[in-house]
Tab-separated table of C-alpha atoms in Angstrom:
chain	number	residue	atom	x	y	z
Q	1	MET	CA	-159.777	44.327	-176.777
Q	2	ARG	CA	-156.599	43.252	-178.594
Q	3	LYS	CA	-157.300	42.377	-182.268
Q	4	LEU	CA	-156.186	39.063	-183.741
Q	5	LYS	CA	-153.418	39.517	-186.287
Q	6	SER	CA	-154.242	36.866	-188.871
Q	7	ALA	CA	-157.140	35.188	-190.648
Q	8	ALA	CA	-156.008	31.840	-189.293
Q	9	ALA	CA	-156.120	33.123	-185.744
Q	10	LEU	CA	-159.528	34.629	-186.374
Q	11	LEU	CA	-160.872	31.344	-187.739
Q	12	LEU	CA	-159.455	29.407	-184.776
Q	13	ALA	CA	-161.020	31.846	-182.321
Q	14	LEU	CA	-164.393	31.538	-184.043
Q	15	VAL	CA	-164.287	27.739	-183.928
Q	16	MET	CA	-163.377	27.822	-180.234
Q	17	LEU	CA	-166.159	30.303	-179.480
Q	18	LEU	CA	-168.787	28.221	-181.244
Q	19	SER	CA	-167.564	25.102	-179.521
Q	20	THR	CA	-167.637	26.725	-176.092
Q	21	THR	CA	-171.111	28.178	-176.631
Q	22	ALA	CA	-172.541	24.928	-177.931
Q	23	CYS	CA	-171.090	22.699	-175.204
Q	24	SER	CA	-171.467	24.877	-172.147
Q	25	GLY	CA	-174.685	24.352	-170.229
Q	26	ASP	CA	-173.469	25.321	-166.758
Q	27	THR	CA	-175.355	28.431	-165.708
Q	28	THR	CA	-174.108	28.564	-162.103
Q	29	TRP	CA	-171.346	31.026	-162.926
Q	30	ALA	CA	-171.357	34.369	-164.722
Q	31	ALA	CA	-167.787	35.300	-165.582
Q	32	LYS	CA	-164.183	34.314	-164.985
Q	33	TYR	CA	-160.835	36.043	-164.820
Q	34	GLY	CA	-157.754	34.010	-163.967
Q	35	ASP	CA	-158.612	31.917	-160.930
Q	36	THR	CA	-161.608	34.115	-159.988
Q	37	THR	CA	-165.109	32.931	-160.895
Q	38	LEU	CA	-168.192	35.032	-160.206
Q	39	PRO	CA	-171.446	33.199	-159.421
Q	40	VAL	CA	-174.352	33.800	-161.787
Q	41	GLY	CA	-176.212	35.870	-159.195
Q	42	VAL	CA	-173.653	38.640	-159.659
Q	43	TYR	CA	-174.675	38.939	-163.299
Q	44	ILE	CA	-178.397	38.764	-162.499
Q	45	TYR	CA	-177.978	41.528	-159.910
Q	46	ASN	CA	-176.413	43.770	-162.526
Q	47	VAL	CA	-179.124	42.954	-165.069
Q	48	TYR	CA	-181.606	44.003	-162.397
Q	49	ASN	CA	-179.710	47.263	-161.766
Q	50	ALA	CA	-179.429	48.003	-165.473
Q	51	TYR	CA	-183.145	47.311	-165.910
Q	52	TYR	CA	-183.934	50.089	-163.442
Q	53	GLN	CA	-181.454	52.409	-165.110
Q	54	ALA	CA	-183.282	51.743	-168.363
Q	55	TYR	CA	-186.624	52.379	-166.689
Q	56	TYR	CA	-185.534	55.902	-165.768
Q	57	GLN	CA	-183.915	56.565	-169.143
Q	58	THR	CA	-186.763	55.488	-171.388
Q	59	SER	CA	-189.078	58.276	-172.414
Q	60	ASP	CA	-192.542	56.686	-172.586
Q	61	SER	CA	-193.899	55.618	-169.213
Q	62	SER	CA	-196.986	54.101	-170.879
Q	63	THR	CA	-194.921	51.641	-172.933
Q	64	PRO	CA	-193.127	48.632	-171.364
Q	65	VAL	CA	-189.420	49.261	-170.832
Q	66	LEU	CA	-188.301	46.389	-173.050
Q	67	GLU	CA	-190.414	47.626	-175.961
Q	68	GLN	CA	-188.479	50.895	-176.119
Q	69	GLN	CA	-184.986	51.947	-177.183
Q	70	ILE	CA	-182.065	53.736	-175.559
Q	71	ASN	CA	-179.691	55.574	-177.892
Q	72	ASP	CA	-181.316	53.883	-180.908
Q	73	GLN	CA	-180.635	50.465	-179.384
Q	74	PRO	CA	-183.243	47.949	-178.174
Q	75	THR	CA	-183.505	48.363	-174.427
Q	76	SER	CA	-182.912	44.653	-173.791
Q	77	ASP	CA	-179.580	44.799	-175.636
Q	78	TRP	CA	-178.617	47.969	-173.782
Q	79	ILE	CA	-179.362	46.319	-170.432
Q	80	LYS	CA	-177.281	43.247	-171.274
Q	81	GLU	CA	-174.349	45.413	-172.331
Q	82	GLN	CA	-174.532	47.458	-169.135
Q	83	ALA	CA	-174.720	44.317	-166.999
Q	84	ALA	CA	-171.739	42.731	-168.768
Q	85	GLU	CA	-169.700	45.918	-168.317
Q	86	SER	CA	-170.579	45.996	-164.621
Q	87	VAL	CA	-169.530	42.362	-164.147
Q	88	LYS	CA	-166.270	43.105	-165.928
Q	89	GLY	CA	-165.846	46.108	-163.623
Q	90	ILE	CA	-166.268	43.890	-160.565
Q	91	LEU	CA	-163.550	41.525	-161.768
Q	92	PHE	CA	-161.305	44.497	-162.537
Q	93	THR	CA	-161.900	45.942	-159.054
Q	94	GLN	CA	-161.084	42.622	-157.417
Q	95	GLN	CA	-157.865	42.332	-159.428
Q	96	LYS	CA	-156.893	45.938	-158.682
Q	97	PHE	CA	-157.495	45.258	-154.988
Q	98	LYS	CA	-155.114	42.281	-155.182
Q	99	ASP	CA	-152.506	44.148	-157.240
Q	100	LEU	CA	-152.337	46.898	-154.626
Q	101	GLY	CA	-151.871	44.319	-151.893
Q	102	LEU	CA	-154.960	45.490	-150.027
Q	103	SER	CA	-156.966	43.672	-147.391
Q	104	PHE	CA	-159.765	44.444	-144.958
Q	105	THR	CA	-159.327	44.746	-141.223
Q	106	ASP	CA	-161.442	42.636	-138.882
Q	107	GLU	CA	-163.409	45.783	-138.027
Q	108	GLU	CA	-164.090	46.489	-141.704
Q	109	LEU	CA	-165.203	42.916	-142.316
Q	110	THR	CA	-167.538	43.113	-139.335
Q	111	GLN	CA	-169.041	46.329	-140.689
Q	112	GLN	CA	-169.456	44.765	-144.136
Q	113	GLN	CA	-171.265	41.789	-142.615
Q	114	ALA	CA	-173.593	44.111	-140.718
Q	115	THR	CA	-174.298	46.059	-143.911
Q	116	LEU	CA	-174.910	42.834	-145.814
Q	117	ASN	CA	-177.285	41.460	-143.197
Q	118	SER	CA	-179.242	44.709	-142.994
Q	119	ASN	CA	-179.672	45.056	-146.753
Q	120	TRP	CA	-180.371	41.368	-147.256
Q	121	ALA	CA	-183.132	41.461	-144.664
Q	122	GLN	CA	-184.913	44.065	-146.776
Q	123	ALA	CA	-184.178	42.655	-150.238
Q	124	SER	CA	-183.888	38.889	-149.786
Q	125	THR	CA	-187.324	37.941	-151.132
Q	126	LEU	CA	-186.857	39.831	-154.393
Q	127	MET	CA	-183.238	38.799	-154.753
Q	128	GLN	CA	-184.012	35.123	-154.283
Q	129	ASN	CA	-186.924	35.294	-156.710
Q	130	LEU	CA	-184.526	36.730	-159.268
Q	131	GLY	CA	-182.054	33.921	-158.587
Q	132	ILE	CA	-179.568	35.933	-156.534
Q	133	ALA	CA	-178.074	34.250	-153.477
Q	134	LYS	CA	-176.859	36.194	-150.451
Q	135	GLU	CA	-173.178	35.657	-151.354
Q	136	SER	CA	-173.769	36.949	-154.897
Q	137	PHE	CA	-175.524	39.998	-153.415
Q	138	ASN	CA	-172.510	40.487	-151.174
Q	139	ILE	CA	-170.009	40.284	-154.044
Q	140	ALA	CA	-172.004	42.526	-156.388
Q	141	PHE	CA	-173.030	45.178	-153.879
Q	142	VAL	CA	-171.444	45.258	-150.401
Q	143	GLN	CA	-167.990	43.884	-151.169
Q	144	GLN	CA	-167.744	45.771	-154.457
Q	145	GLN	CA	-168.444	49.100	-152.767
Q	146	ALA	CA	-165.989	48.340	-149.970
Q	147	MET	CA	-163.195	47.379	-152.372
Q	148	TYR	CA	-163.875	50.391	-154.574
Q	149	GLN	CA	-163.593	52.708	-151.546
Q	150	LYS	CA	-160.489	50.974	-150.224
Q	151	ILE	CA	-158.730	51.347	-153.590
Q	152	PHE	CA	-159.605	55.042	-153.629
Q	153	GLU	CA	-158.066	55.511	-150.189
Q	154	ALA	CA	-154.950	53.594	-151.239
Q	155	ILE	CA	-154.449	55.829	-154.273
Q	156	TYR	CA	-155.318	59.276	-152.884
Q	157	GLY	CA	-154.720	58.750	-149.169
Q	158	LYS	CA	-151.559	58.978	-147.133
Q	159	GLY	CA	-148.664	57.332	-148.973
Q	160	GLY	CA	-150.750	56.685	-152.081
Q	161	GLU	CA	-149.628	57.005	-155.680
Q	162	LYS	CA	-151.649	60.231	-156.007
Q	163	GLU	CA	-151.568	61.301	-152.367
Q	164	VAL	CA	-153.433	64.510	-151.580
Q	165	SER	CA	-151.603	66.501	-148.934
Q	166	ASP	CA	-153.339	68.221	-146.035
Q	167	GLU	CA	-152.474	71.570	-147.611
Q	168	GLU	CA	-153.958	70.618	-150.980
Q	169	LEU	CA	-157.146	69.395	-149.348
Q	170	ALA	CA	-157.413	72.520	-147.185
Q	171	ASN	CA	-156.981	74.745	-150.252
Q	172	TYR	CA	-159.665	72.824	-152.114
Q	173	TYR	CA	-161.990	73.123	-149.128
Q	174	THR	CA	-161.552	76.861	-148.543
Q	175	GLU	CA	-161.677	77.753	-152.245
Q	176	ASN	CA	-164.819	75.794	-153.069
Q	177	TYR	CA	-167.021	75.516	-149.983
Q	178	THR	CA	-169.257	77.895	-148.069
Q	179	HIS	CA	-170.218	77.232	-144.461
Q	180	TYR	CA	-173.460	78.921	-143.481
Q	181	GLY	CA	-176.287	78.763	-140.961
Q	182	TYR	CA	-179.940	79.723	-141.291
Q	183	PHE	CA	-183.465	79.632	-139.909
Q	184	THR	CA	-186.685	80.174	-141.832
Q	185	LYS	CA	-190.375	80.991	-141.727
Q	186	SER	CA	-192.911	79.939	-144.349
Q	187	LEU	CA	-194.948	82.655	-146.047
Q	188	THR	CA	-197.925	80.353	-146.613
Q	189	THR	CA	-200.647	78.922	-144.426
Q	190	THR	CA	-203.450	76.395	-144.940
Q	191	ASP	CA	-207.117	77.185	-145.458
Q	192	GLU	CA	-210.203	75.297	-144.279
Q	193	ASP	CA	-209.743	72.805	-147.118
Q	194	ASN	CA	-206.147	72.169	-146.037
Q	195	GLN	CA	-204.866	73.926	-149.156
Q	196	ALA	CA	-201.754	76.124	-149.090
Q	197	VAL	CA	-202.469	79.834	-149.458
Q	198	ASP	CA	-200.102	82.786	-149.440
Q	199	LEU	CA	-200.023	85.157	-146.495
Q	200	SER	CA	-201.196	88.712	-147.099
Q	201	ASP	CA	-198.750	91.406	-148.155
Q	202	GLU	CA	-199.114	92.976	-144.722
Q	203	GLU	CA	-198.290	89.710	-142.957
Q	204	ILE	CA	-195.270	89.147	-145.199
Q	205	ALA	CA	-194.048	92.694	-144.574
Q	206	GLU	CA	-194.391	92.137	-140.806
Q	207	ILE	CA	-192.354	88.918	-141.005
Q	208	GLY	CA	-189.753	90.674	-143.137
Q	209	ALA	CA	-189.370	93.434	-140.590
Q	210	LYS	CA	-188.989	90.924	-137.762
Q	211	PHE	CA	-186.389	88.941	-139.717
Q	212	GLU	CA	-184.457	92.154	-140.368
Q	213	GLU	CA	-184.369	92.634	-136.588
Q	214	TYR	CA	-182.987	89.126	-136.115
Q	215	ALA	CA	-180.281	89.695	-138.734
Q	216	ASN	CA	-179.351	93.058	-137.203
Q	217	ALA	CA	-179.058	91.463	-133.761
Q	218	ILE	CA	-176.474	89.034	-135.144
Q	219	ASN	CA	-174.599	91.802	-136.898
Q	220	GLU	CA	-174.535	93.769	-133.656
Q	221	GLY	CA	-172.799	90.967	-131.761
Q	222	GLN	CA	-175.198	88.205	-130.794
Q	223	SER	CA	-174.388	84.728	-132.064
Q	224	PRO	CA	-176.680	83.231	-134.711
Q	225	GLU	CA	-177.517	80.414	-132.275
Q	226	GLU	CA	-178.623	82.945	-129.644
Q	227	VAL	CA	-180.829	84.804	-132.116
Q	228	ALA	CA	-182.282	81.516	-133.357
Q	229	GLN	CA	-183.155	80.747	-129.726
Q	230	THR	CA	-184.975	84.093	-129.533
Q	231	TYR	CA	-186.885	83.213	-132.706
Q	232	GLN	CA	-187.726	79.806	-131.244
Q	233	ASN	CA	-189.148	81.452	-128.127
Q	234	ASP	CA	-191.037	84.050	-130.169
Q	235	GLU	CA	-192.662	81.350	-132.292
Q	236	GLY	CA	-193.196	78.857	-129.472
Q	237	LEU	CA	-191.222	76.154	-131.290
Q	238	ASP	CA	-190.346	72.897	-129.538
Q	239	THR	CA	-186.920	72.548	-131.156
Q	240	SER	CA	-184.249	74.911	-132.416
Q	241	PRO	CA	-184.928	76.126	-135.963
Q	242	TYR	CA	-181.235	76.788	-136.605
Q	243	GLN	CA	-179.433	74.622	-139.153
Q	244	GLU	CA	-175.934	74.641	-140.615
Q	245	SER	CA	-174.615	73.459	-143.964
Q	246	THR	CA	-171.308	73.362	-145.827
Q	247	GLN	CA	-171.699	73.208	-149.595
Q	248	ILE	CA	-170.334	74.154	-152.978
Q	249	LEU	CA	-173.002	76.737	-153.652
Q	250	ASP	CA	-173.144	76.316	-157.423
Q	251	ASP	CA	-173.716	72.573	-156.980
Q	252	SER	CA	-176.368	73.025	-154.305
Q	253	SER	CA	-180.145	72.977	-154.601
Q	254	LEU	CA	-180.423	76.492	-153.169
Q	255	SER	CA	-182.340	79.121	-155.120
Q	256	GLU	CA	-180.374	81.575	-157.216
Q	257	ASP	CA	-181.152	84.484	-154.918
Q	258	LEU	CA	-179.899	82.584	-151.861
Q	259	ILE	CA	-176.739	81.540	-153.687
Q	260	SER	CA	-176.122	85.122	-154.779
Q	261	ALA	CA	-176.748	86.470	-151.269
Q	262	LEU	CA	-174.376	83.972	-149.653
Q	263	LYS	CA	-171.639	84.688	-152.188
Q	264	ASP	CA	-171.904	88.420	-151.563
Q	265	LEU	CA	-172.286	88.183	-147.799
Q	266	GLU	CA	-169.222	88.972	-145.706
Q	267	ALA	CA	-168.027	86.214	-143.377
Q	268	GLY	CA	-169.314	86.797	-139.863
Q	269	LYS	CA	-172.401	88.673	-141.076
Q	270	ALA	CA	-176.108	87.862	-141.332
Q	271	GLN	CA	-178.837	88.886	-143.755
Q	272	ALA	CA	-182.597	88.574	-143.935
Q	273	ILE	CA	-183.814	87.516	-147.362
Q	274	LYS	CA	-187.093	86.427	-148.935
Q	275	SER	CA	-186.822	83.549	-151.400
Q	276	GLY	CA	-189.962	82.161	-152.958
Q	277	THR	CA	-192.500	81.512	-150.214
Q	278	THR	CA	-189.935	81.495	-147.400
Q	279	TYR	CA	-188.161	84.134	-145.345
Q	280	TYR	CA	-184.599	83.364	-144.255
Q	281	VAL	CA	-182.028	84.683	-141.861
Q	282	ILE	CA	-178.715	83.472	-143.247
Q	283	TYR	CA	-175.343	83.683	-141.535
Q	284	LYS	CA	-171.994	83.131	-143.247
Q	285	TYR	CA	-169.142	81.563	-141.285
Q	286	ASP	CA	-165.475	82.083	-142.081
Q	287	ILE	CA	-164.625	78.874	-143.960
Q	288	ASN	CA	-161.054	79.036	-142.662
Q	289	ASP	CA	-162.331	78.501	-139.119
Q	290	SER	CA	-163.478	74.968	-139.979
Q	291	VAL	CA	-160.331	73.798	-141.800
Q	292	SER	CA	-159.258	72.051	-138.599
Q	293	ASP	CA	-162.266	69.746	-139.032
Q	294	LEU	CA	-160.351	68.089	-141.876
Q	295	GLN	CA	-158.052	66.557	-139.274
Q	296	ASN	CA	-160.918	64.276	-138.331
Q	297	GLU	CA	-160.411	61.027	-140.248
Q	298	ASP	CA	-164.028	60.663	-141.372
Q	299	THR	CA	-164.341	64.334	-142.350
Q	300	ARG	CA	-161.068	64.210	-144.286
Q	301	ALA	CA	-162.236	61.106	-146.149
Q	302	GLN	CA	-165.536	62.802	-146.983
Q	303	TYR	CA	-163.952	65.889	-148.538
Q	304	LEU	CA	-161.201	63.886	-150.226
Q	305	ALA	CA	-163.980	61.937	-151.954
Q	306	TYR	CA	-165.606	65.205	-153.029
Q	307	MET	CA	-162.278	66.468	-154.348
Q	308	LYS	CA	-161.071	63.403	-156.235
Q	309	GLY	CA	-164.156	61.224	-156.633
Q	310	GLY	CA	-164.945	62.301	-160.180
Q	311	GLU	CA	-161.385	61.820	-161.332
Q	312	TYR	CA	-161.237	58.418	-159.662
Q	313	ASP	CA	-164.526	57.221	-161.181
Q	314	SER	CA	-163.392	58.232	-164.671
Q	315	THR	CA	-160.008	56.539	-164.308
Q	316	MET	CA	-161.483	53.327	-162.922
Q	317	ALA	CA	-164.118	53.199	-165.659
Q	318	ALA	CA	-161.507	53.662	-168.388
Q	319	ASP	CA	-159.197	51.060	-166.851
Q	320	ALA	CA	-162.065	48.593	-166.457
Q	321	GLU	CA	-163.051	49.065	-170.104
Q	322	ALA	CA	-159.480	48.292	-171.163
Q	323	PHE	CA	-159.270	45.270	-168.847
Q	324	GLU	CA	-158.657	42.119	-170.894
Q	325	GLY	CA	-159.086	38.420	-170.254
Q	326	VAL	CA	-162.637	38.298	-168.852
Q	327	GLN	CA	-164.647	35.260	-169.982
Q	328	MET	CA	-168.418	35.668	-169.896
Q	329	ASN	CA	-170.629	32.590	-169.637
Q	330	ASP	CA	-172.964	32.771	-172.643
Q	331	ALA	CA	-175.242	30.083	-171.239
Q	332	ALA	CA	-175.895	32.171	-168.120
Q	333	VAL	CA	-176.271	35.383	-170.107
Q	334	ASN	CA	-178.796	33.754	-172.429
Q	335	LYS	CA	-180.794	32.330	-169.529
Q	336	TYR	CA	-180.938	35.322	-167.175
Q	337	THR	CA	-182.147	37.988	-169.549
Q	338	PRO	CA	-183.821	41.358	-168.978
Q	339	GLU	CA	-187.060	39.558	-169.831
Q	340	HIS	CA	-186.437	37.210	-166.893
Q	341	VAL	CA	-185.950	40.180	-164.561
Q	342	GLU	CA	-189.078	41.913	-165.868
Q	343	LYS	CA	-191.170	38.781	-165.397
Q	344	VAL	CA	-190.057	38.437	-161.770
Q	345	LEU	CA	-190.698	42.113	-161.058
Q	346	GLN	CA	-194.181	41.865	-162.565
Q	347	GLY	CA	-194.828	38.832	-160.367
Q	348	GLN	CA	-193.743	40.812	-157.303
Q	349	ARG	CA	-196.271	43.538	-158.106
Q	350	SER	CA	-199.200	41.231	-158.824
């Protein structure tokens, strides 16, 4: 925030702050910026979100969340700071949306309403007990996400300030992603007590030999889907066991040996590999063959988000932090505390 330049200005600001805090008893609104006023439910929603963030960050599950600390700070204070920052971020997003001259199509508004209705149907009881009306829930959750996404598209999409060309996106896709297919067989079974037990070495060796045959069949010209169909018939499975995935391997949840095998595997080839208690047949596609998929609007948007999402989040967070002119309502903040949220949640569980 911009610092006041003189002691007189500082004194005046302090007097005004004390006056505003003392006289304001209206707790129906949370924050203001220009001619935009956010209802108090938007703040409560973000206190609720921050409370759950704190729950997962605190270290002692046997001690109440609000009796612990996060980064040497009382958890209650941390929650209030996070909630205030989130409210400020909402006002910044709304202003950014206006500054870029953006608007939603009728189709987008219809989809937002459907999303709102679906989520509200599941969460309305808790939200209302917390003091969050449906419109506040919409502003804080559904509308905020929609505006955030729309701004991203306006910046990085066609004609945007930081437009990503088709060539740039294709290069990112082919340089970072691996497209592969696979089917598996577990190397465990269940005993009479329904406990998992490992198969014998002989049984595992037999499965390994069979999976080598499947991999060789692919390498000799059959498609992976055809071989998976053979495996399905051999095992008497009701549905195809074959699955496909396109991932950045180092960011995936795959085991190290599977990641290593896929990196080393030549495109168009298959390999049988044992990983943990599972045998795999993996097949590596030529990633260049699926570049044309990026012409699909939804697919392009998905990979554009993967490519620029981190950069966008960091920029928006920094810009929101530097955003000036937001007025928080102290009366609302002092009324709807983390303790209020905790009390309601405890009532829900009892």
